[in-house]
Amino acid sequence: MAGAPEHRAGSVVLGGRSNVGKSTLLNRMVGQKVAIVTPRPQTTRRRIVGIRTDPDAQLLLIDTPGIHDSSKELNRRMVEVARRALAEGQVVLGVIAAGESIDPADRAVLEQLAALKARLIVVINKLDLVPRPHLLPLIEALHGDFPDAEIVPVSALRGDNVEELIATIKQMLPVGPALMPEDQYTDQTERMIAEESVREKIFLAMRQEIPFSTAVRVEKFVDQPERRLKSISVLVIVERDSHKAMLIGARGRTLKQIGTAARLELENIFETRVFLTMVVKVEPGWTRDPRRVAEYGT
Ligand SMILES: Nc1nc2c(ncn2[C@@H]2O[C@H](COP(=O)(O)OP(=O)(O)OP(=O)(O)O)[C@@H](O)[C@H]2O)c(=O)[nH]1
Ligand SMILES: [Mg+2]
């Protein structure tokens, strides 16, 4: 039909330092919780795809672990996962948190993203924390340093300006048909969703370094649709006996609270009853061991 708008589709990768709000923005753009979010850095460990399907375009949105420096094998691998995913994007979102000037660590990441073949959009997130006029020097500095990039301020938390960001992305995507079924909103399996949910609840419940050295693996996932029940057994891997003791808590209370929070969330997502059991296992130094990081890490 003459004059009909063309359909566009493509991959959009979210990159940036830890804690800038990449996963929050992914969830906001998809309109559903796809990736876990916590107030602490280094939450995301995997490449996670969220799919947004509109009448005029389909966006394959790829969340990545935050770019950060650390000598630990787990962290090295997380950054490697991010770098590999960033190379896949037709559009790259370089996410930074709002401030009055460019943070040198953000600049270093944006320089790496600008060197990729993809079109770059610098997304200034957390707009709600900084009055807009205070952002003008930052926007000007970004225009100077990254003249080929679009610059879009948003609040992923409140949704401010996110539709404008999506419109900007769409213009950059190639014309083409949808790449994924239109009712699919993520590439994650139910097992992965369960692992991530439990890991999020551990992040939210525990202080100190425990979340950073804890991994979650589903060991058994039994679907019993006739009983409207999924039975899920997870293994929680920690680095130290002291971490295990804290995670379990007095008379098992902490672990029970974590399990209840995860179960309620999973019942909601899967729309069925969930029976969740958790076993905590100590693997001394696993975050520094390449073999075990490959098994549990991302
Ligand atoms: N005020 C405000 N907080 C936000 C916004 N977006 C995200 N946050 C908060 O920032 C924190 C980190 O958010 P995440 O989405 O987990 O950040 P991330 O970049 O995915 O972090 P990593 O996965 O660790 O790299 C959470 O407490 C979010 O609620 C925003 O627009 N405004
Ligand atoms: Mg994240």
mmCIF file of C-alpha atoms and ligand atoms in Angstrom:
data_model
loop_
_atom_site.group_PDB
_atom_site.id
_atom_site.type_symbol
_atom_site.label_atom_id
_atom_site.label_comp_id
_atom_site.label_asym_id
_atom_site.label_seq_id
_atom_site.Cartn_x
_atom_site.Cartn_y
_atom_site.Cartn_z
ATOM 1 C CA MET A 1 0.000 0.000 0.000
ATOM 2 C CA ALA A 2 1.506 3.295 -1.067
ATOM 3 C CA GLY A 3 2.532 5.498 1.813
ATOM 4 C CA ALA A 4 2.060 2.806 4.480
ATOM 5 C CA PRO A 5 4.655 3.221 7.231
ATOM 6 C CA GLU A 6 7.383 0.635 6.998
ATOM 7 C CA HIS A 7 7.833 -1.915 9.759
ATOM 8 C CA ARG A 8 11.206 -1.893 11.486
ATOM 9 C CA ALA A 9 12.996 -4.435 13.643
ATOM 10 C CA GLY A 10 16.383 -4.896 15.211
ATOM 11 C CA SER A 11 18.577 -5.360 18.241
ATOM 12 C CA VAL A 12 19.198 -2.665 20.808
ATOM 13 C CA VAL A 13 21.792 -3.291 23.506
ATOM 14 C CA LEU A 14 21.839 -1.459 26.823
ATOM 15 C CA GLY A 15 25.350 -0.836 28.120
ATOM 16 C CA GLY A 16 26.904 1.236 30.862
ATOM 17 C CA ARG A 17 28.356 1.105 34.327
ATOM 18 C CA SER A 18 26.751 -0.831 37.159
ATOM 19 C CA ASN A 19 23.712 0.644 38.863
ATOM 20 C CA VAL A 20 22.894 3.321 36.278
ATOM 21 C CA GLY A 21 19.452 1.769 35.730
ATOM 22 C CA LYS A 22 19.870 -0.396 32.611
ATOM 23 C CA SER A 23 17.606 -3.180 33.853
ATOM 24 C CA THR A 24 15.003 -0.716 35.108
ATOM 25 C CA LEU A 25 14.988 0.879 31.655
ATOM 26 C CA LEU A 26 14.710 -2.502 29.937
ATOM 27 C CA ASN A 27 11.699 -3.407 32.074
ATOM 28 C CA ARG A 28 10.125 -0.024 31.416
ATOM 29 C CA MET A 29 10.564 -0.323 27.653
ATOM 30 C CA VAL A 30 9.169 -3.861 27.568
ATOM 31 C CA GLY A 31 6.338 -2.983 29.941
ATOM 32 C CA GLN A 32 6.951 -6.064 32.108
ATOM 33 C CA LYS A 33 9.548 -7.179 34.609
ATOM 34 C CA VAL A 34 12.144 -9.007 32.553
ATOM 35 C CA ALA A 35 15.347 -8.309 34.469
ATOM 36 C CA ILE A 36 15.911 -8.122 38.202
ATOM 37 C CA VAL A 37 16.633 -4.723 39.749
ATOM 38 C CA THR A 38 18.255 -3.913 43.080
ATOM 39 C CA PRO A 39 19.733 -0.770 44.664
ATOM 40 C CA ARG A 40 23.167 -2.418 44.610
ATOM 41 C CA PRO A 41 25.700 -2.589 41.777
ATOM 42 C CA GLN A 42 26.546 -5.765 39.827
ATOM 43 C CA THR A 43 23.022 -7.110 39.936
ATOM 44 C CA THR A 44 22.792 -8.294 36.326
ATOM 45 C CA ARG A 45 25.120 -11.147 35.430
ATOM 46 C CA ARG A 46 23.607 -12.397 32.191
ATOM 47 C CA ARG A 47 22.701 -11.164 28.754
ATOM 48 C CA ILE A 48 18.922 -10.878 28.980
ATOM 49 C CA VAL A 49 16.622 -10.178 26.067
ATOM 50 C CA GLY A 50 13.359 -8.281 26.469
ATOM 51 C CA ILE A 51 11.078 -7.928 23.461
ATOM 52 C CA ARG A 52 8.881 -4.948 22.731
ATOM 53 C CA THR A 53 6.401 -5.445 19.906
ATOM 54 C CA ASP A 54 4.518 -2.434 18.541
ATOM 55 C CA PRO A 55 2.439 -2.237 15.350
ATOM 56 C CA ASP A 56 5.245 -0.335 13.606
ATOM 57 C CA ALA A 57 8.353 -2.005 15.043
ATOM 58 C CA GLN A 58 9.825 -4.786 17.110
ATOM 59 C CA LEU A 59 12.736 -4.041 19.426
ATOM 60 C CA LEU A 60 14.943 -6.836 20.721
ATOM 61 C CA LEU A 61 16.268 -5.120 23.818
ATOM 62 C CA ILE A 62 19.378 -6.720 25.294
ATOM 63 C CA ASP A 63 20.337 -6.001 28.902
ATOM 64 C CA THR A 64 23.944 -6.521 29.966
ATOM 65 C CA PRO A 65 25.959 -6.636 33.189
ATOM 66 C CA GLY A 66 27.421 -3.285 34.223
ATOM 67 C CA ILE A 67 30.945 -2.477 33.073
ATOM 68 C CA HIS A 68 33.176 -2.324 36.132
ATOM 69 C CA ASP A 69 36.732 -3.043 37.248
ATOM 70 C CA SER A 70 37.529 -6.073 39.354
ATOM 71 C CA SER A 71 40.162 -8.749 39.310
ATOM 72 C CA LYS A 72 37.755 -11.488 40.399
ATOM 73 C CA GLU A 73 36.974 -14.106 37.771
ATOM 74 C CA LEU A 74 33.196 -13.728 38.228
ATOM 75 C CA ASN A 75 33.394 -9.992 37.573
ATOM 76 C CA ARG A 76 35.783 -10.401 34.671
ATOM 77 C CA ARG A 77 33.330 -12.800 33.104
ATOM 78 C CA MET A 78 30.373 -10.482 33.686
ATOM 79 C CA VAL A 79 32.183 -7.691 31.857
ATOM 80 C CA GLU A 80 33.062 -10.095 29.048
ATOM 81 C CA VAL A 81 29.391 -11.084 28.734
ATOM 82 C CA ALA A 82 28.545 -7.381 28.451
ATOM 83 C CA ARG A 83 31.194 -6.693 25.824
ATOM 84 C CA ARG A 84 30.115 -9.594 23.652
ATOM 85 C CA ALA A 85 26.459 -8.559 23.824
ATOM 86 C CA LEU A 86 27.303 -4.940 23.056
ATOM 87 C CA ALA A 87 28.933 -6.015 19.806
ATOM 88 C CA GLU A 88 25.580 -7.494 18.657
ATOM 89 C CA GLY A 89 23.582 -4.287 18.755
ATOM 90 C CA GLN A 90 22.341 -2.408 15.708
ATOM 91 C CA VAL A 91 21.664 0.368 18.174
ATOM 92 C CA VAL A 92 23.576 0.773 21.440
ATOM 93 C CA LEU A 93 22.183 2.670 24.406
ATOM 94 C CA GLY A 94 25.022 4.055 26.517
ATOM 95 C CA VAL A 95 23.249 4.543 29.820
ATOM 96 C CA ILE A 96 24.618 6.970 32.403
ATOM 97 C CA ALA A 97 23.088 8.453 35.537
ATOM 98 C CA ALA A 98 22.193 12.144 35.532
ATOM 99 C CA GLY A 99 24.661 14.573 37.045
ATOM 100 C CA GLU A 100 26.067 17.988 36.338
ATOM 101 C CA SER A 101 29.087 16.818 34.356
ATOM 102 C CA ILE A 102 30.366 13.643 32.653
ATOM 103 C CA ASP A 103 31.752 11.195 35.172
ATOM 104 C CA PRO A 104 35.197 10.082 33.910
ATOM 105 C CA ALA A 105 34.266 6.419 34.349
ATOM 106 C CA ASP A 106 31.103 6.948 32.264
ATOM 107 C CA ARG A 107 33.139 8.761 29.635
ATOM 108 C CA ALA A 108 35.517 5.810 29.357
ATOM 109 C CA VAL A 109 32.586 3.421 28.809
ATOM 110 C CA LEU A 110 30.890 5.748 26.303
ATOM 111 C CA GLU A 111 34.127 5.999 24.325
ATOM 112 C CA GLN A 112 34.176 2.229 23.987
ATOM 113 C CA LEU A 113 30.544 2.202 22.891
ATOM 114 C CA ALA A 114 31.115 5.008 20.392
ATOM 115 C CA ALA A 115 33.849 2.895 18.790
ATOM 116 C CA LEU A 116 31.369 0.121 17.936
ATOM 117 C CA LYS A 117 29.748 -0.045 14.509
ATOM 118 C CA ALA A 118 26.251 0.525 15.929
ATOM 119 C CA ARG A 119 24.445 3.831 16.230
ATOM 120 C CA LEU A 120 24.863 5.230 19.748
ATOM 121 C CA ILE A 121 22.236 6.867 21.904
ATOM 122 C CA VAL A 122 23.519 8.267 25.183
ATOM 123 C CA VAL A 123 20.686 7.830 27.661
ATOM 124 C CA ILE A 124 20.893 10.101 30.685
ATOM 125 C CA ASN A 125 18.838 8.200 33.261
ATOM 126 C CA LYS A 126 17.531 9.192 36.700
ATOM 127 C CA LEU A 127 16.253 12.484 35.366
ATOM 128 C CA ASP A 128 13.940 12.620 38.383
ATOM 129 C CA LEU A 129 16.941 13.157 40.688
ATOM 130 C CA VAL A 130 18.360 16.227 38.934
ATOM 131 C CA PRO A 131 16.343 19.278 37.874
ATOM 132 C CA ARG A 132 16.396 19.537 34.085
ATOM 133 C CA PRO A 133 18.181 22.918 33.876
ATOM 134 C CA HIS A 134 21.057 21.379 35.841
ATOM 135 C CA LEU A 135 21.508 18.846 33.047
ATOM 136 C CA LEU A 136 22.289 21.425 30.386
ATOM 137 C CA PRO A 137 26.063 21.484 30.987
ATOM 138 C CA LEU A 138 26.101 17.660 30.855
ATOM 139 C CA ILE A 139 24.137 17.556 27.620
ATOM 140 C CA GLU A 140 26.409 20.155 26.086
ATOM 141 C CA ALA A 141 29.537 18.276 27.143
ATOM 142 C CA LEU A 142 28.141 15.015 25.718
ATOM 143 C CA HIS A 143 27.347 16.723 22.402
ATOM 144 C CA GLY A 144 30.937 17.973 22.302
ATOM 145 C CA ASP A 145 32.527 14.614 23.120
ATOM 146 C CA PHE A 146 30.132 12.367 21.184
ATOM 147 C CA PRO A 147 29.002 14.423 18.199
ATOM 148 C CA ASP A 148 27.535 11.426 16.328
ATOM 149 C CA ALA A 149 25.386 10.243 19.227
ATOM 150 C CA GLU A 150 21.808 11.146 20.027
ATOM 151 C CA ILE A 151 21.339 12.244 23.628
ATOM 152 C CA VAL A 152 18.090 11.437 25.402
ATOM 153 C CA PRO A 153 17.378 12.101 29.098
ATOM 154 C CA VAL A 154 14.843 9.785 30.762
ATOM 155 C CA SER A 155 13.628 8.568 34.103
ATOM 156 C CA ALA A 156 13.346 4.798 33.803
ATOM 157 C CA LEU A 157 11.829 4.718 37.268
ATOM 158 C CA ARG A 158 8.995 7.115 36.477
ATOM 159 C CA GLY A 159 8.804 6.527 32.745
ATOM 160 C CA ASP A 160 9.511 10.165 31.862
ATOM 161 C CA ASN A 161 10.568 10.626 28.225
ATOM 162 C CA VAL A 162 10.827 6.866 27.608
ATOM 163 C CA GLU A 163 8.372 7.017 24.692
ATOM 164 C CA GLU A 164 10.599 9.672 23.085
ATOM 165 C CA LEU A 165 13.577 7.342 23.540
ATOM 166 C CA ILE A 166 11.671 4.518 21.849
ATOM 167 C CA ALA A 167 10.761 6.798 18.935
ATOM 168 C CA THR A 168 14.431 7.739 18.541
ATOM 169 C CA ILE A 169 15.449 4.073 18.563
ATOM 170 C CA LYS A 170 12.841 3.119 15.974
ATOM 171 C CA GLN A 171 14.156 5.656 13.476
ATOM 172 C CA MET A 172 17.564 3.991 13.698
ATOM 173 C CA LEU A 173 16.389 0.416 13.123
ATOM 174 C CA PRO A 174 16.394 -1.198 9.691
ATOM 175 C CA VAL A 175 13.160 -1.827 7.836
ATOM 176 C CA GLY A 176 12.136 -5.469 8.197
ATOM 177 C CA PRO A 177 9.603 -7.897 9.605
ATOM 178 C CA ALA A 178 9.292 -8.893 13.277
ATOM 179 C CA LEU A 179 12.016 -11.311 14.335
ATOM 180 C CA MET A 180 10.210 -12.952 17.263
ATOM 181 C CA PRO A 181 6.625 -14.085 17.958
ATOM 182 C CA GLU A 182 4.669 -11.026 19.010
ATOM 183 C CA ASP A 183 3.422 -12.498 22.303
ATOM 184 C CA GLN A 184 6.939 -13.317 23.500
ATOM 185 C CA TYR A 185 8.499 -10.735 25.821
ATOM 186 C CA THR A 186 11.733 -12.429 26.893
ATOM 187 C CA ASP A 187 14.181 -15.151 25.856
ATOM 188 C CA GLN A 188 14.537 -16.444 29.405
ATOM 189 C CA THR A 189 13.380 -19.912 30.321
ATOM 190 C CA GLU A 190 11.234 -20.472 33.406
ATOM 191 C CA ARG A 191 14.302 -21.939 35.112
ATOM 192 C CA MET A 192 16.283 -18.766 34.478
ATOM 193 C CA ILE A 193 13.423 -16.602 35.716
ATOM 194 C CA ALA A 194 13.306 -18.659 38.933
ATOM 195 C CA GLU A 195 17.064 -18.361 39.450
ATOM 196 C CA GLU A 196 17.012 -14.630 38.920
ATOM 197 C CA SER A 197 14.028 -14.109 41.213
ATOM 198 C CA VAL A 198 15.730 -15.941 44.071
ATOM 199 C CA ARG A 199 18.948 -14.037 43.438
ATOM 200 C CA GLU A 200 17.079 -10.725 43.540
ATOM 201 C CA LYS A 201 15.502 -11.578 46.888
ATOM 202 C CA ILE A 202 18.954 -12.488 48.257
ATOM 203 C CA PHE A 203 20.327 -9.136 47.048
ATOM 204 C CA LEU A 204 17.462 -7.336 48.743
ATOM 205 C CA ALA A 205 17.718 -9.262 52.015
ATOM 206 C CA MET A 206 21.455 -9.471 52.592
ATOM 207 C CA ARG A 207 24.083 -6.865 53.379
ATOM 208 C CA GLN A 208 27.840 -6.873 52.963
ATOM 209 C CA GLU A 209 29.383 -8.862 50.182
ATOM 210 C CA ILE A 210 27.085 -11.878 50.334
ATOM 211 C CA PRO A 211 25.000 -11.029 47.228
ATOM 212 C CA PHE A 212 28.134 -10.448 45.170
ATOM 213 C CA SER A 213 29.427 -13.937 45.838
ATOM 214 C CA THR A 214 26.141 -15.840 45.775
ATOM 215 C CA ALA A 215 24.863 -17.803 42.806
ATOM 216 C CA VAL A 216 21.556 -19.607 42.311
ATOM 217 C CA ARG A 217 20.984 -22.684 40.198
ATOM 218 C CA VAL A 218 17.733 -24.550 39.626
ATOM 219 C CA GLU A 219 18.388 -28.231 40.210
ATOM 220 C CA LYS A 220 14.904 -29.555 39.589
ATOM 221 C CA PHE A 221 11.927 -27.955 37.894
ATOM 222 C CA VAL A 222 8.822 -30.115 37.737
ATOM 223 C CA ASP A 223 5.735 -28.787 36.035
ATOM 224 C CA GLN A 224 2.473 -30.407 37.145
ATOM 225 C CA PRO A 225 -0.204 -28.568 35.191
ATOM 226 C CA GLU A 226 -2.918 -30.988 36.331
ATOM 227 C CA ARG A 227 -2.253 -29.860 39.907
ATOM 228 C CA ARG A 228 -1.656 -26.230 38.837
ATOM 229 C CA LEU A 229 1.748 -26.519 40.494
ATOM 230 C CA LYS A 230 5.402 -26.070 39.667
ATOM 231 C CA SER A 231 7.894 -27.664 42.069
ATOM 232 C CA ILE A 232 11.241 -25.936 41.959
ATOM 233 C CA SER A 233 14.403 -26.938 43.851
ATOM 234 C CA VAL A 234 17.232 -24.447 43.871
ATOM 235 C CA LEU A 235 20.805 -24.644 44.990
ATOM 236 C CA VAL A 236 22.212 -21.455 46.495
ATOM 237 C CA ILE A 237 26.000 -21.341 46.249
ATOM 238 C CA VAL A 238 27.933 -19.164 48.691
ATOM 239 C CA GLU A 239 31.647 -18.721 49.298
ATOM 240 C CA ARG A 240 31.950 -19.114 53.048
ATOM 241 C CA ASP A 241 30.460 -20.931 56.010
ATOM 242 C CA SER A 242 29.780 -17.565 57.644
ATOM 243 C CA HIS A 243 27.776 -16.508 54.583
ATOM 244 C CA LYS A 244 25.762 -19.684 54.730
ATOM 245 C CA ALA A 245 24.965 -19.067 58.393
ATOM 246 C CA MET A 246 23.850 -15.485 57.713
ATOM 247 C CA LEU A 247 21.793 -16.464 54.707
ATOM 248 C CA ILE A 248 19.964 -19.130 56.655
ATOM 249 C CA GLY A 249 19.567 -16.911 59.718
ATOM 250 C CA ALA A 250 18.427 -17.811 63.209
ATOM 251 C CA ARG A 251 16.123 -20.835 63.030
ATOM 252 C CA GLY A 252 16.145 -20.531 59.250
ATOM 253 C CA ARG A 253 14.153 -17.325 59.255
ATOM 254 C CA THR A 254 16.159 -15.332 56.720
ATOM 255 C CA LEU A 255 16.178 -18.085 54.128
ATOM 256 C CA LYS A 256 12.483 -18.627 54.702
ATOM 257 C CA GLN A 257 11.744 -14.949 54.072
ATOM 258 C CA ILE A 258 13.818 -15.003 50.884
ATOM 259 C CA GLY A 259 12.021 -18.148 49.738
ATOM 260 C CA THR A 260 8.597 -16.723 50.448
ATOM 261 C CA ALA A 261 9.329 -13.515 48.547
ATOM 262 C CA ALA A 262 10.607 -15.461 45.538
ATOM 263 C CA ARG A 263 7.715 -17.925 45.636
ATOM 264 C CA LEU A 264 5.115 -15.157 45.682
ATOM 265 C CA GLU A 265 6.777 -13.441 42.741
ATOM 266 C CA LEU A 266 7.071 -16.675 40.750
ATOM 267 C CA GLU A 267 3.440 -17.611 41.432
ATOM 268 C CA ASN A 268 2.491 -14.262 40.009
ATOM 269 C CA ILE A 269 4.692 -14.598 36.908
ATOM 270 C CA PHE A 270 3.836 -18.241 36.181
ATOM 271 C CA GLU A 271 0.170 -17.868 37.199
ATOM 272 C CA THR A 272 0.253 -21.103 39.107
ATOM 273 C CA ARG A 273 1.112 -22.358 42.577
ATOM 274 C CA VAL A 274 4.831 -22.789 43.218
ATOM 275 C CA PHE A 275 6.524 -25.100 45.675
ATOM 276 C CA LEU A 276 10.050 -23.784 46.206
ATOM 277 C CA THR A 277 12.803 -25.524 48.136
ATOM 278 C CA MET A 278 16.270 -24.094 48.672
ATOM 279 C CA VAL A 279 19.522 -25.744 49.672
ATOM 280 C CA VAL A 280 22.585 -23.667 50.540
ATOM 281 C CA LYS A 281 25.993 -25.014 49.644
ATOM 282 C CA VAL A 282 29.434 -23.581 50.427
ATOM 283 C CA GLU A 283 31.988 -23.590 47.618
ATOM 284 C CA PRO A 284 35.036 -21.782 49.002
ATOM 285 C CA GLY A 285 36.422 -19.219 46.569
ATOM 286 C CA TRP A 286 34.110 -20.118 43.686
ATOM 287 C CA THR A 287 34.025 -16.537 42.351
ATOM 288 C CA ARG A 288 37.750 -16.777 41.630
ATOM 289 C CA ASP A 289 37.677 -20.192 39.974
ATOM 290 C CA PRO A 290 37.140 -20.044 36.188
ATOM 291 C CA ARG A 291 35.582 -23.490 36.007
ATOM 292 C CA ARG A 292 33.014 -22.829 38.709
ATOM 293 C CA VAL A 293 32.331 -19.312 37.483
ATOM 294 C CA ALA A 294 31.521 -20.840 34.095
ATOM 295 C CA GLU A 295 29.133 -23.243 35.836
ATOM 296 C CA TYR A 296 27.391 -20.870 38.247
ATOM 297 C CA GLY A 297 28.440 -17.380 37.298
ATOM 298 C CA THR A 298 26.257 -15.999 34.560
HETATM 299 N N1 LIG B 1 15.708 7.739 41.065
HETATM 300 C C1 LIG B 1 15.849 6.850 40.087
HETATM 301 N N2 LIG B 1 16.356 5.636 40.372
HETATM 302 C C2 LIG B 1 16.474 4.751 39.362
HETATM 303 C C3 LIG B 1 16.096 5.058 38.028
HETATM 304 N N3 LIG B 1 16.359 3.985 37.265
HETATM 305 C C4 LIG B 1 16.864 3.040 38.090
HETATM 306 N N4 LIG B 1 16.938 3.497 39.346
HETATM 307 C C5 LIG B 1 17.414 2.771 40.544
HETATM 308 O O1 LIG B 1 18.786 2.498 40.402
HETATM 309 C C6 LIG B 1 19.118 1.257 41.037
HETATM 310 C C7 LIG B 1 19.831 0.340 40.046
HETATM 311 O O2 LIG B 1 18.933 -0.012 39.018
HETATM 312 P P1 LIG B 1 19.227 -1.223 38.045
HETATM 313 O O3 LIG B 1 18.202 -1.150 36.963
HETATM 314 O O4 LIG B 1 19.381 -2.488 38.789
HETATM 315 O O5 LIG B 1 20.647 -0.773 37.461
HETATM 316 P P2 LIG B 1 21.591 -1.576 36.428
HETATM 317 O O6 LIG B 1 22.281 -0.550 35.593
HETATM 318 O O7 LIG B 1 20.818 -2.615 35.717
HETATM 319 O O8 LIG B 1 22.638 -2.212 37.434
HETATM 320 P P3 LIG B 1 23.598 -3.521 37.197
HETATM 321 O O9 LIG B 1 22.744 -4.640 36.713
HETATM 322 O O10 LIG B 1 24.141 -3.774 38.546
HETATM 323 O O11 LIG B 1 24.645 -3.083 36.216
HETATM 324 C C8 LIG B 1 17.794 0.682 41.541
HETATM 325 O O12 LIG B 1 17.661 1.018 42.899
HETATM 326 C C9 LIG B 1 16.761 1.419 40.694
HETATM 327 O O13 LIG B 1 15.507 1.547 41.335
HETATM 328 C C10 LIG B 1 15.549 6.360 37.764
HETATM 329 O O14 LIG B 1 15.188 6.733 36.655
HETATM 330 N N5 LIG B 1 15.462 7.207 38.839
HETATM 331 MG MG MG B 2 21.024 -4.645 35.683
#
